[in-house]
mmCIF file of N, CA and C in Angstrom:
data_model
loop_
_atom_site.group_PDB
_atom_site.id
_atom_site.type_symbol
_atom_site.label_atom_id
_atom_site.label_comp_id
_atom_site.label_asym_id
_atom_site.label_seq_id
_atom_site.Cartn_x
_atom_site.Cartn_y
_atom_site.Cartn_z
ATOM 1 N N MET A 97 0.838 -1.171 0.000
ATOM 2 C CA MET A 97 0.000 0.000 0.000
ATOM 3 C C MET A 97 0.889 1.243 0.000
ATOM 4 N N PHE A 98 0.555 2.192 -0.854
ATOM 5 C CA PHE A 98 1.298 3.437 -0.931
ATOM 6 C C PHE A 98 0.506 4.541 -0.253
ATOM 7 N N LEU A 99 1.193 5.356 0.479
ATOM 8 C CA LEU A 99 0.563 6.494 1.125
ATOM 9 C C LEU A 99 0.837 7.726 0.273
ATOM 10 N N ILE A 100 -0.197 8.405 -0.157
ATOM 11 C CA ILE A 100 -0.031 9.601 -0.979
ATOM 12 C C ILE A 100 -0.092 10.809 -0.065
ATOM 13 N N MET A 101 1.002 11.551 -0.027
ATOM 14 C CA MET A 101 1.090 12.729 0.822
ATOM 15 C C MET A 101 0.550 13.937 0.069
ATOM 16 N N PRO A 102 -0.181 14.798 0.750
ATOM 17 C CA PRO A 102 -0.663 16.010 0.083
ATOM 18 C C PRO A 102 0.512 16.921 -0.263
ATOM 19 N N GLN A 103 0.366 17.673 -1.338
ATOM 20 C CA GLN A 103 1.411 18.586 -1.766
ATOM 21 C C GLN A 103 1.428 19.792 -0.832
ATOM 22 N N SER A 104 2.606 20.191 -0.418
ATOM 23 C CA SER A 104 2.703 21.325 0.497
ATOM 24 C C SER A 104 2.422 22.635 -0.234
ATOM 25 N N PRO A 105 1.877 23.619 0.472
ATOM 26 C CA PRO A 105 1.648 24.932 -0.138
ATOM 27 C C PRO A 105 2.958 25.570 -0.620
ATOM 28 N N LEU A 106 4.037 25.298 0.107
ATOM 29 C CA LEU A 106 5.333 25.850 -0.292
ATOM 30 C C LEU A 106 5.805 25.246 -1.615
ATOM 31 N N LEU A 107 5.649 23.935 -1.772
ATOM 32 C CA LEU A 107 5.997 23.292 -3.033
ATOM 33 C C LEU A 107 5.122 23.838 -4.154
ATOM 34 N N GLN A 108 3.834 23.994 -3.905
ATOM 35 C CA GLN A 108 2.945 24.517 -4.938
ATOM 36 C C GLN A 108 3.368 25.927 -5.357
ATOM 37 N N THR A 109 3.774 26.751 -4.407
ATOM 38 C CA THR A 109 4.248 28.102 -4.728
ATOM 39 C C THR A 109 5.496 28.034 -5.591
ATOM 40 N N ALA A 110 6.432 27.147 -5.234
ATOM 41 C CA ALA A 110 7.656 26.986 -6.027
ATOM 42 C C ALA A 110 7.317 26.550 -7.452
ATOM 43 N N LEU A 111 6.399 25.617 -7.594
ATOM 44 C CA LEU A 111 5.995 25.149 -8.924
ATOM 45 C C LEU A 111 5.276 26.251 -9.712
ATOM 46 N N ASP A 112 4.502 27.076 -9.014
ATOM 47 C CA ASP A 112 3.839 28.203 -9.676
ATOM 48 C C ASP A 112 4.870 29.169 -10.260
ATOM 49 N N PHE A 113 5.927 29.441 -9.499
ATOM 50 C CA PHE A 113 6.999 30.310 -10.009
ATOM 51 C C PHE A 113 7.650 29.697 -11.247
ATOM 52 N N VAL A 114 7.948 28.406 -11.186
ATOM 53 C CA VAL A 114 8.576 27.732 -12.325
ATOM 54 C C VAL A 114 7.665 27.797 -13.546
ATOM 55 N N SER A 115 6.368 27.680 -13.347
ATOM 56 C CA SER A 115 5.435 27.697 -14.473
ATOM 57 C C SER A 115 5.418 29.044 -15.198
ATOM 58 N N ILE A 116 5.871 30.109 -14.536
ATOM 59 C CA ILE A 116 5.956 31.419 -15.202
ATOM 60 C C ILE A 116 7.393 31.806 -15.529
ATOM 61 N N GLY A 117 8.306 30.806 -15.437
ATOM 62 C CA GLY A 117 9.678 31.024 -15.888
ATOM 63 C C GLY A 117 10.647 31.544 -14.856
ATOM 64 N N ILE A 118 10.365 31.318 -13.569
ATOM 65 C CA ILE A 118 11.264 31.771 -12.505
ATOM 66 C C ILE A 118 11.745 30.565 -11.715
ATOM 67 N N SER A 119 13.076 30.369 -11.679
ATOM 68 C CA SER A 119 13.666 29.256 -10.935
ATOM 69 C C SER A 119 13.568 29.501 -9.437
ATOM 70 N N THR A 120 13.268 28.436 -8.697
ATOM 71 C CA THR A 120 13.185 28.508 -7.238
ATOM 72 C C THR A 120 14.006 27.383 -6.624
ATOM 73 N N MET A 121 14.300 27.536 -5.348
ATOM 74 C CA MET A 121 15.055 26.521 -4.627
ATOM 75 C C MET A 121 14.557 26.491 -3.190
ATOM 76 N N PRO A 122 14.260 25.308 -2.642
ATOM 77 C CA PRO A 122 13.879 25.235 -1.233
ATOM 78 C C PRO A 122 15.055 25.622 -0.338
ATOM 79 N N CYS A 123 14.733 26.257 0.779
ATOM 80 C CA CYS A 123 15.762 26.739 1.708
ATOM 81 C C CYS A 123 15.394 26.400 3.145
ATOM 82 N N LYS A 124 16.414 26.371 3.956
ATOM 83 C CA LYS A 124 16.241 26.356 5.404
ATOM 84 C C LYS A 124 16.903 27.635 5.874
ATOM 85 N N GLU A 125 16.108 28.492 6.482
ATOM 86 C CA GLU A 125 16.543 29.853 6.802
ATOM 87 C C GLU A 125 16.886 30.536 5.474
ATOM 88 N N LYS A 126 18.130 31.001 5.323
ATOM 89 C CA LYS A 126 18.529 31.650 4.064
ATOM 90 C C LYS A 126 19.471 30.760 3.253
ATOM 91 N N PHE A 127 19.528 29.487 3.581
ATOM 92 C CA PHE A 127 20.490 28.599 2.941
ATOM 93 C C PHE A 127 19.790 27.612 2.007
ATOM 94 N N PRO A 128 20.207 27.578 0.721
ATOM 95 C CA PRO A 128 19.596 26.640 -0.224
ATOM 96 C C PRO A 128 19.875 25.193 0.178
ATOM 97 N N LEU A 129 18.920 24.323 -0.110
ATOM 98 C CA LEU A 129 19.047 22.920 0.289
ATOM 99 C C LEU A 129 19.605 22.036 -0.817
ATOM 100 N N ASP A 130 20.052 22.631 -1.903
ATOM 101 C CA ASP A 130 20.645 21.876 -2.991
ATOM 102 C C ASP A 130 21.516 22.835 -3.801
ATOM 103 N N GLU A 131 22.311 22.303 -4.701
ATOM 104 C CA GLU A 131 23.137 23.133 -5.584
ATOM 105 C C GLU A 131 22.235 23.991 -6.464
ATOM 106 N N TRP A 132 22.415 25.293 -6.423
ATOM 107 C CA TRP A 132 21.503 26.187 -7.113
ATOM 108 C C TRP A 132 22.147 26.978 -8.249
ATOM 109 N N SER A 133 23.460 27.112 -8.276
ATOM 110 C CA SER A 133 24.112 28.049 -9.205
ATOM 111 C C SER A 133 23.869 27.712 -10.680
ATOM 112 N N LYS A 134 23.682 26.424 -11.014
ATOM 113 C CA LYS A 134 23.445 26.085 -12.419
ATOM 114 C C LYS A 134 22.124 26.645 -12.925
ATOM 115 N N TYR A 135 21.208 26.959 -12.005
ATOM 116 C CA TYR A 135 19.906 27.494 -12.412
ATOM 117 C C TYR A 135 19.931 29.005 -12.632
ATOM 118 N N GLN A 136 21.103 29.616 -12.469
ATOM 119 C CA GLN A 136 21.238 31.015 -12.848
ATOM 120 C C GLN A 136 21.184 31.152 -14.366
ATOM 121 N N ASP A 137 21.533 30.098 -15.067
ATOM 122 C CA ASP A 137 21.561 30.123 -16.531
ATOM 123 C C ASP A 137 20.470 29.270 -17.175
ATOM 124 N N THR A 138 19.900 28.346 -16.425
ATOM 125 C CA THR A 138 18.914 27.409 -16.961
ATOM 126 C C THR A 138 17.726 27.328 -16.004
ATOM 127 N N LEU A 139 16.522 27.368 -16.543
ATOM 128 C CA LEU A 139 15.325 27.259 -15.710
ATOM 129 C C LEU A 139 15.235 25.863 -15.099
ATOM 130 N N ILE A 140 15.050 25.812 -13.804
ATOM 131 C CA ILE A 140 14.849 24.535 -13.126
ATOM 132 C C ILE A 140 13.523 23.931 -13.615
ATOM 133 N N THR A 141 13.465 22.627 -13.720
ATOM 134 C CA THR A 141 12.221 21.988 -14.171
ATOM 135 C C THR A 141 11.301 21.725 -12.980
ATOM 136 N N GLU A 142 10.022 21.543 -13.278
ATOM 137 C CA GLU A 142 9.075 21.209 -12.221
ATOM 138 C C GLU A 142 9.453 19.892 -11.555
ATOM 139 N N GLN A 143 9.953 18.946 -12.336
ATOM 140 C CA GLN A 143 10.357 17.656 -11.763
ATOM 141 C C GLN A 143 11.534 17.833 -10.813
ATOM 142 N N GLU A 144 12.505 18.657 -11.192
ATOM 143 C CA GLU A 144 13.656 18.899 -10.308
ATOM 144 C C GLU A 144 13.202 19.548 -8.997
ATOM 145 N N VAL A 145 12.306 20.520 -9.088
ATOM 146 C CA VAL A 145 11.793 21.161 -7.874
ATOM 147 C C VAL A 145 11.095 20.128 -6.995
ATOM 148 N N SER A 146 10.237 19.317 -7.579
ATOM 149 C CA SER A 146 9.523 18.287 -6.820
ATOM 150 C C SER A 146 10.484 17.301 -6.181
ATOM 151 N N ASP A 147 11.515 16.896 -6.924
ATOM 152 C CA ASP A 147 12.505 15.953 -6.388
ATOM 153 C C ASP A 147 13.248 16.541 -5.198
ATOM 154 N N ILE A 148 13.666 17.794 -5.317
ATOM 155 C CA ILE A 148 14.408 18.437 -4.223
ATOM 156 C C ILE A 148 13.515 18.556 -2.992
ATOM 157 N N PHE A 149 12.267 18.984 -3.179
ATOM 158 C CA PHE A 149 11.352 19.099 -2.044
ATOM 159 C C PHE A 149 11.091 17.749 -1.402
ATOM 160 N N SER A 150 10.996 16.698 -2.184
ATOM 161 C CA SER A 150 10.680 15.388 -1.615
ATOM 162 C C SER A 150 11.812 14.860 -0.740
ATOM 163 N N LEU A 151 13.021 15.316 -0.975
ATOM 164 C CA LEU A 151 14.176 14.868 -0.194
ATOM 165 C C LEU A 151 14.496 15.785 0.976
ATOM 166 N N ARG A 152 13.868 16.933 1.010
ATOM 167 C CA ARG A 152 14.197 17.951 2.009
ATOM 168 C C ARG A 152 12.971 18.283 2.858
ATOM 169 N N HIS A 153 12.689 17.468 3.829
ATOM 170 C CA HIS A 153 11.483 17.635 4.633
ATOM 171 C C HIS A 153 11.544 18.845 5.556
ATOM 172 N N TYR A 154 12.733 19.407 5.744
ATOM 173 C CA TYR A 154 12.881 20.540 6.649
ATOM 174 C C TYR A 154 12.898 21.876 5.915
ATOM 175 N N CYS A 155 12.360 21.913 4.727
ATOM 176 C CA CYS A 155 12.274 23.148 3.954
ATOM 177 C C CYS A 155 11.345 24.128 4.663
ATOM 178 N N LYS A 156 11.835 25.345 4.892
ATOM 179 C CA LYS A 156 11.047 26.357 5.593
ATOM 180 C C LYS A 156 10.629 27.515 4.695
ATOM 181 N N ASN A 157 11.318 27.700 3.564
ATOM 182 C CA ASN A 157 10.973 28.771 2.633
ATOM 183 C C ASN A 157 11.592 28.470 1.278
ATOM 184 N N ILE A 158 11.348 29.348 0.327
ATOM 185 C CA ILE A 158 11.941 29.159 -0.995
ATOM 186 C C ILE A 158 12.699 30.417 -1.396
ATOM 187 N N ALA A 159 13.681 30.213 -2.233
ATOM 188 C CA ALA A 159 14.451 31.324 -2.795
ATOM 189 C C ALA A 159 14.136 31.431 -4.282
ATOM 190 N N ILE A 160 14.156 32.645 -4.765
ATOM 191 C CA ILE A 160 14.074 32.887 -6.207
ATOM 192 C C ILE A 160 15.503 33.012 -6.700
ATOM 193 N N ILE A 161 15.830 32.264 -7.747
ATOM 194 C CA ILE A 161 17.185 32.280 -8.300
ATOM 195 C C ILE A 161 17.231 33.309 -9.423
ATOM 196 N N CYS A 162 18.058 34.306 -9.242
ATOM 197 C CA CYS A 162 18.175 35.381 -10.231
ATOM 198 C C CYS A 162 19.044 34.944 -11.397
ATOM 199 N N GLY A 163 18.940 35.671 -12.504
ATOM 200 C CA GLY A 163 19.787 35.422 -13.660
ATOM 201 C C GLY A 163 18.997 35.047 -14.891
ATOM 202 N N ASP A 164 19.728 34.655 -15.936
ATOM 203 C CA ASP A 164 19.110 34.319 -17.218
ATOM 204 C C ASP A 164 18.132 33.150 -17.116
ATOM 205 N N GLY A 165 18.393 32.212 -16.213
ATOM 206 C CA GLY A 165 17.509 31.071 -16.047
ATOM 207 C C GLY A 165 16.117 31.462 -15.570
ATOM 208 N N SER A 166 16.003 32.664 -15.021
ATOM 209 C CA SER A 166 14.714 33.193 -14.568
ATOM 210 C C SER A 166 14.317 34.421 -15.383
ATOM 211 N N GLY A 167 14.739 34.437 -16.632
ATOM 212 C CA GLY A 167 14.365 35.543 -17.505
ATOM 213 C C GLY A 167 15.098 36.836 -17.207
ATOM 214 N N GLY A 168 16.244 36.745 -16.531
ATOM 215 C CA GLY A 168 17.036 37.938 -16.234
ATOM 216 C C GLY A 168 16.569 38.692 -15.004
ATOM 217 N N ILE A 169 15.747 38.054 -14.175
ATOM 218 C CA ILE A 169 15.235 38.721 -12.980
ATOM 219 C C ILE A 169 16.373 39.114 -12.045
ATOM 220 N N GLU A 170 16.232 40.268 -11.414
ATOM 221 C CA GLU A 170 17.191 40.751 -10.422
ATOM 222 C C GLU A 170 16.436 41.079 -9.143
ATOM 223 N N VAL A 171 17.103 40.934 -8.007
ATOM 224 C CA VAL A 171 16.507 41.237 -6.716
ATOM 225 C C VAL A 171 17.448 42.153 -5.960
ATOM 226 N N ILE A 172 16.891 43.157 -5.335
ATOM 227 C CA ILE A 172 17.660 44.025 -4.449
ATOM 228 C C ILE A 172 17.135 43.784 -3.048
ATOM 229 N N ASP A 173 18.021 43.413 -2.146
ATOM 230 C CA ASP A 173 17.653 43.045 -0.782
ATOM 231 C C ASP A 173 18.033 44.187 0.155
ATOM 232 N N PHE A 174 17.043 44.753 0.838
ATOM 233 C CA PHE A 174 17.288 45.815 1.801
ATOM 234 C C PHE A 174 17.244 45.218 3.200
ATOM 235 N N ASP A 175 18.422 45.011 3.791
ATOM 236 C CA ASP A 175 18.508 44.447 5.135
ATOM 237 C C ASP A 175 18.543 45.556 6.169
ATOM 238 N N LYS A 176 18.019 45.236 7.331
ATOM 239 C CA LYS A 176 18.042 46.208 8.417
ATOM 240 C C LYS A 176 19.380 46.227 9.158
ATOM 241 N N LYS A 177 20.304 45.348 8.811
ATOM 242 C CA LYS A 177 21.567 45.306 9.556
ATOM 243 C C LYS A 177 22.353 46.605 9.426
ATOM 244 N N ASN A 178 22.125 47.366 8.364
ATOM 245 C CA ASN A 178 22.803 48.649 8.192
ATOM 246 C C ASN A 178 21.881 49.821 8.515
ATOM 247 N N TYR A 179 20.799 49.539 9.228
ATOM 248 C CA TYR A 179 19.810 50.557 9.551
ATOM 249 C C TYR A 179 20.409 51.622 10.463
ATOM 250 N N ARG A 180 20.116 52.862 10.118
ATOM 251 C CA ARG A 180 20.497 53.994 10.963
ATOM 252 C C ARG A 180 19.208 54.711 11.340
ATOM 253 N N PRO A 181 18.977 54.952 12.621
ATOM 254 C CA PRO A 181 17.748 55.641 13.035
ATOM 255 C C PRO A 181 17.549 56.942 12.250
ATOM 256 N N GLY A 182 16.308 57.140 11.801
ATOM 257 C CA GLY A 182 15.994 58.364 11.071
ATOM 258 C C GLY A 182 16.252 58.276 9.577
ATOM 259 N N HIS A 183 16.723 57.131 9.075
ATOM 260 C CA HIS A 183 17.002 56.965 7.652
ATOM 261 C C HIS A 183 16.165 55.830 7.082
ATOM 262 N N ASP A 184 15.526 56.073 5.976
ATOM 263 C CA ASP A 184 14.771 55.052 5.272
ATOM 264 C C ASP A 184 15.687 54.482 4.194
ATOM 265 N N ILE A 185 16.105 53.241 4.364
ATOM 266 C CA ILE A 185 17.083 52.629 3.461
ATOM 267 C C ILE A 185 16.595 52.637 2.025
ATOM 268 N N PHE A 186 15.334 52.240 1.788
ATOM 269 C CA PHE A 186 14.804 52.213 0.431
ATOM 270 C C PHE A 186 14.730 53.621 -0.146
ATOM 271 N N GLU A 187 14.275 54.562 0.652
ATOM 272 C CA GLU A 187 14.145 55.941 0.164
ATOM 273 C C GLU A 187 15.515 56.504 -0.230
ATOM 274 N N GLU A 188 16.525 56.247 0.581
ATOM 275 C CA GLU A 188 17.881 56.713 0.240
ATOM 276 C C GLU A 188 18.361 56.068 -1.058
ATOM 277 N N TRP A 189 18.109 54.783 -1.221
ATOM 278 C CA TRP A 189 18.554 54.082 -2.430
ATOM 279 C C TRP A 189 17.832 54.600 -3.660
ATOM 280 N N SER A 190 16.550 54.888 -3.536
ATOM 281 C CA SER A 190 15.759 55.245 -4.697
ATOM 282 C C SER A 190 16.004 56.661 -5.215
ATOM 283 N N GLU A 191 16.694 57.478 -4.432
ATOM 284 C CA GLU A 191 16.938 58.859 -4.867
ATOM 285 C C GLU A 191 18.019 58.958 -5.903
#
């Protein structure tokens, strides 16, 4: 007898991104759970995403992989670690 596990909402979100041409990778905290750099140039397949998720039960979030493999998408990350009271990091950057 085989037990069919329901698909996780996180996996479904990752597959939704792939379906519109954006590579994703499961992560624990901010660390990818598999080799991701090759997907900067090539779109990850839905099967690859499913395989990685099936082996990584401790996946807590997903990352979007930037680069040509995701249609040239770029991400700018504004961290609070450089926060200075009275300064809006995004506002300063956008000027």
